[in-house]
Amino acid sequence: MRRVPTPRPSTTATIVLTNKGSYSCKLGGFPGVDLTSVNGGQRWSPVRSSQKWSSMAVEAGQSTEFTLNLAFAKEEEGFYQPAWVEITPPNETEALKIEWPWESDTLVDQRSATHPGTFVNPIG
């Protein structure tokens, strides 16, 4: 039996990062985002957008955010089903691993595309 992805338009997901430390930190650039698939653990690191970024101070207890543009699949072939999302803030080495929140939705498989519809925007 073949699973047909749920048709869904593209969307933008906002990811909020909170400084849980006791001091302010300087943050800027692009977070690392890695998707891991359900079928064999294939990894996909979405490309970065062409948006400009600048450094910013994030005070203790304060938050900043970034967006992830997602191109959901509309057809049976050429899709990628993530199971996990790993997010690594700029200049950090430890990733936060969360389950893919759109369980039944798959992405258009554009891992080798020049201008994919799934991409990461900078923080801030």
PDB file of C-alpha atoms in Angstrom:
ATOM      1  CA  MET A   1       0.000   0.000   0.000  1.00  0.00           C
ATOM      2  CA  ARG A   2       1.365   3.408  -0.953  1.00  0.00           C
ATOM      3  CA  ARG A   3       0.720   6.415   1.198  1.00  0.00           C
ATOM      4  CA  VAL A   4      -0.466   9.547  -0.588  1.00  0.00           C
ATOM      5  CA  PRO A   5       0.654  12.816   1.052  1.00  0.00           C
ATOM      6  CA  THR A   6      -2.024  15.243   2.149  1.00  0.00           C
ATOM      7  CA  PRO A   7      -2.173  18.157  -0.309  1.00  0.00           C
ATOM      8  CA  ARG A   8      -1.353  21.394   1.449  1.00  0.00           C
ATOM      9  CA  PRO A   9      -0.009  24.751   0.296  1.00  0.00           C
ATOM     10  CA  SER A  10       3.337  26.155   1.294  1.00  0.00           C
ATOM     11  CA  THR A  11       3.569  27.731   4.714  1.00  0.00           C
ATOM     12  CA  THR A  12       5.987  29.573   6.962  1.00  0.00           C
ATOM     13  CA  ALA A  13       6.730  28.172  10.410  1.00  0.00           C
ATOM     14  CA  THR A  14       8.007  30.512  13.121  1.00  0.00           C
ATOM     15  CA  ILE A  15      10.525  29.011  15.542  1.00  0.00           C
ATOM     16  CA  VAL A  16      11.096  30.904  18.802  1.00  0.00           C
ATOM     17  CA  LEU A  17      14.460  30.697  20.599  1.00  0.00           C
ATOM     18  CA  THR A  18      14.628  31.826  24.248  1.00  0.00           C
ATOM     19  CA  ASN A  19      17.777  32.824  26.136  1.00  0.00           C
ATOM     20  CA  LYS A  20      17.504  30.677  29.265  1.00  0.00           C
ATOM     21  CA  GLY A  21      20.852  31.849  30.597  1.00  0.00           C
ATOM     22  CA  SER A  22      21.578  34.470  33.240  1.00  0.00           C
ATOM     23  CA  TYR A  23      23.316  36.903  30.873  1.00  0.00           C
ATOM     24  CA  SER A  24      22.506  38.552  27.580  1.00  0.00           C
ATOM     25  CA  CYS A  25      23.996  37.017  24.466  1.00  0.00           C
ATOM     26  CA  LYS A  26      24.782  38.322  21.008  1.00  0.00           C
ATOM     27  CA  LEU A  27      23.121  36.345  18.276  1.00  0.00           C
ATOM     28  CA  GLY A  28      22.870  36.683  14.527  1.00  0.00           C
ATOM     29  CA  GLY A  29      22.871  34.710  11.328  1.00  0.00           C
ATOM     30  CA  PHE A  30      21.217  31.500  10.316  1.00  0.00           C
ATOM     31  CA  PRO A  31      20.368  28.609  12.602  1.00  0.00           C
ATOM     32  CA  GLY A  32      21.239  25.112  11.489  1.00  0.00           C
ATOM     33  CA  VAL A  33      18.136  23.149  10.550  1.00  0.00           C
ATOM     34  CA  ASP A  34      18.323  19.445   9.758  1.00  0.00           C
ATOM     35  CA  LEU A  35      15.385  17.246   8.874  1.00  0.00           C
ATOM     36  CA  THR A  36      15.573  13.478   9.320  1.00  0.00           C
ATOM     37  CA  SER A  37      13.207  11.251   7.356  1.00  0.00           C
ATOM     38  CA  VAL A  38      11.120   8.331   8.562  1.00  0.00           C
ATOM     39  CA  ASN A  39      12.399   6.059   5.792  1.00  0.00           C
ATOM     40  CA  GLY A  40      15.975   5.193   6.596  1.00  0.00           C
ATOM     41  CA  GLY A  41      16.977   8.367   8.375  1.00  0.00           C
ATOM     42  CA  GLN A  42      17.856  10.372   5.268  1.00  0.00           C
ATOM     43  CA  ARG A  43      18.948  13.875   6.306  1.00  0.00           C
ATOM     44  CA  TRP A  44      18.071  17.139   4.624  1.00  0.00           C
ATOM     45  CA  SER A  45      19.614  20.468   5.620  1.00  0.00           C
ATOM     46  CA  PRO A  46      17.409  23.129   3.987  1.00  0.00           C
ATOM     47  CA  VAL A  47      19.300  25.925   2.242  1.00  0.00           C
ATOM     48  CA  ARG A  48      19.539  29.446   3.614  1.00  0.00           C
ATOM     49  CA  SER A  49      17.534  32.276   2.107  1.00  0.00           C
ATOM     50  CA  SER A  50      19.198  35.317   0.580  1.00  0.00           C
ATOM     51  CA  GLN A  51      17.862  37.587   3.364  1.00  0.00           C
ATOM     52  CA  LYS A  52      20.383  39.873   5.045  1.00  0.00           C
ATOM     53  CA  TRP A  53      20.931  39.596   8.780  1.00  0.00           C
ATOM     54  CA  SER A  54      22.607  41.515  11.578  1.00  0.00           C
ATOM     55  CA  SER A  55      23.672  40.625  15.114  1.00  0.00           C
ATOM     56  CA  MET A  56      21.371  41.402  17.999  1.00  0.00           C
ATOM     57  CA  ALA A  57      21.496  41.213  21.785  1.00  0.00           C
ATOM     58  CA  VAL A  58      19.066  38.776  23.399  1.00  0.00           C
ATOM     59  CA  GLU A  59      18.679  39.542  27.094  1.00  0.00           C
ATOM     60  CA  ALA A  60      18.338  36.776  29.690  1.00  0.00           C
ATOM     61  CA  GLY A  61      14.786  35.455  29.555  1.00  0.00           C
ATOM     62  CA  GLN A  62      14.036  37.181  26.235  1.00  0.00           C
ATOM     63  CA  SER A  63      13.308  35.499  22.916  1.00  0.00           C
ATOM     64  CA  THR A  64      14.005  35.922  19.236  1.00  0.00           C
ATOM     65  CA  GLU A  65      12.743  33.955  16.287  1.00  0.00           C
ATOM     66  CA  PHE A  66      13.381  32.782  12.761  1.00  0.00           C
ATOM     67  CA  THR A  67      11.155  31.362  10.063  1.00  0.00           C
ATOM     68  CA  LEU A  68      11.321  28.196   8.045  1.00  0.00           C
ATOM     69  CA  ASN A  69       9.559  28.205   4.683  1.00  0.00           C
ATOM     70  CA  LEU A  70       8.010  24.808   3.926  1.00  0.00           C
ATOM     71  CA  ALA A  71       6.818  23.551   0.530  1.00  0.00           C
ATOM     72  CA  PHE A  72       4.334  20.757   1.199  1.00  0.00           C
ATOM     73  CA  ALA A  73       3.941  18.000  -1.388  1.00  0.00           C
ATOM     74  CA  LYS A  74       0.828  17.844  -3.525  1.00  0.00           C
ATOM     75  CA  GLU A  75       1.619  14.696  -5.495  1.00  0.00           C
ATOM     76  CA  GLU A  76       2.446  11.124  -4.601  1.00  0.00           C
ATOM     77  CA  GLU A  77       5.928  11.093  -6.113  1.00  0.00           C
ATOM     78  CA  GLY A  78       8.890  13.225  -5.174  1.00  0.00           C
ATOM     79  CA  PHE A  79       8.062  13.742  -1.527  1.00  0.00           C
ATOM     80  CA  TYR A  80      10.142  13.739   1.650  1.00  0.00           C
ATOM     81  CA  GLN A  81       8.574  12.695   4.973  1.00  0.00           C
ATOM     82  CA  PRO A  82      10.435  14.195   7.936  1.00  0.00           C
ATOM     83  CA  ALA A  83      10.207  12.518  11.329  1.00  0.00           C
ATOM     84  CA  TRP A  84      12.505  14.887  13.254  1.00  0.00           C
ATOM     85  CA  VAL A  85      13.708  18.487  13.082  1.00  0.00           C
ATOM     86  CA  GLU A  86      17.041  19.449  14.652  1.00  0.00           C
ATOM     87  CA  ILE A  87      17.663  23.152  15.273  1.00  0.00           C
ATOM     88  CA  THR A  88      21.094  24.505  16.181  1.00  0.00           C
ATOM     89  CA  PRO A  89      21.323  28.230  17.057  1.00  0.00           C
ATOM     90  CA  PRO A  90      24.149  30.184  15.362  1.00  0.00           C
ATOM     91  CA  ASN A  91      27.561  29.685  17.000  1.00  0.00           C
ATOM     92  CA  GLU A  92      26.283  26.712  19.016  1.00  0.00           C
ATOM     93  CA  THR A  93      27.096  23.021  18.675  1.00  0.00           C
ATOM     94  CA  GLU A  94      24.148  21.392  20.451  1.00  0.00           C
ATOM     95  CA  ALA A  95      20.913  20.900  18.559  1.00  0.00           C
ATOM     96  CA  LEU A  96      17.390  20.808  19.897  1.00  0.00           C
ATOM     97  CA  LYS A  97      15.640  17.764  18.415  1.00  0.00           C
ATOM     98  CA  ILE A  98      11.855  17.812  18.098  1.00  0.00           C
ATOM     99  CA  GLU A  99       9.313  15.591  16.367  1.00  0.00           C
ATOM    100  CA  TRP A 100       8.020  16.800  13.008  1.00  0.00           C
ATOM    101  CA  PRO A 101       4.834  18.664  14.005  1.00  0.00           C
ATOM    102  CA  TRP A 102       2.994  18.033  10.706  1.00  0.00           C
ATOM    103  CA  GLU A 103       2.773  14.260  11.103  1.00  0.00           C
ATOM    104  CA  SER A 104       0.738  13.480   8.000  1.00  0.00           C
ATOM    105  CA  ASP A 105       2.185  16.215   5.773  1.00  0.00           C
ATOM    106  CA  THR A 106       5.183  15.651   3.542  1.00  0.00           C
ATOM    107  CA  LEU A 107       7.500  18.121   1.827  1.00  0.00           C
ATOM    108  CA  VAL A 108       8.320  18.347  -1.844  1.00  0.00           C
ATOM    109  CA  ASP A 109      11.677  16.566  -2.110  1.00  0.00           C
ATOM    110  CA  GLN A 110      13.913  19.415  -3.269  1.00  0.00           C
ATOM    111  CA  ARG A 111      17.123  18.350  -1.574  1.00  0.00           C
ATOM    112  CA  SER A 112      19.071  18.893  -4.795  1.00  0.00           C
ATOM    113  CA  ALA A 113      17.066  21.860  -6.155  1.00  0.00           C
ATOM    114  CA  THR A 114      18.778  25.140  -6.995  1.00  0.00           C
ATOM    115  CA  HIS A 115      15.899  27.288  -5.648  1.00  0.00           C
ATOM    116  CA  PRO A 116      13.876  25.056  -3.300  1.00  0.00           C
ATOM    117  CA  GLY A 117      10.605  26.095  -1.701  1.00  0.00           C
ATOM    118  CA  THR A 118      11.796  24.797   1.678  1.00  0.00           C
ATOM    119  CA  PHE A 119      14.462  27.083   3.168  1.00  0.00           C
ATOM    120  CA  VAL A 120      15.692  28.760   6.374  1.00  0.00           C
ATOM    121  CA  ASN A 121      15.555  32.500   7.103  1.00  0.00           C
ATOM    122  CA  PRO A 122      17.923  34.313   9.490  1.00  0.00           C
ATOM    123  CA  ILE A 123      17.287  34.982  13.152  1.00  0.00           C
ATOM    124  CA  GLY A 124      15.779  38.296  14.157  1.00  0.00           C
TER     125      GLY A 124
END
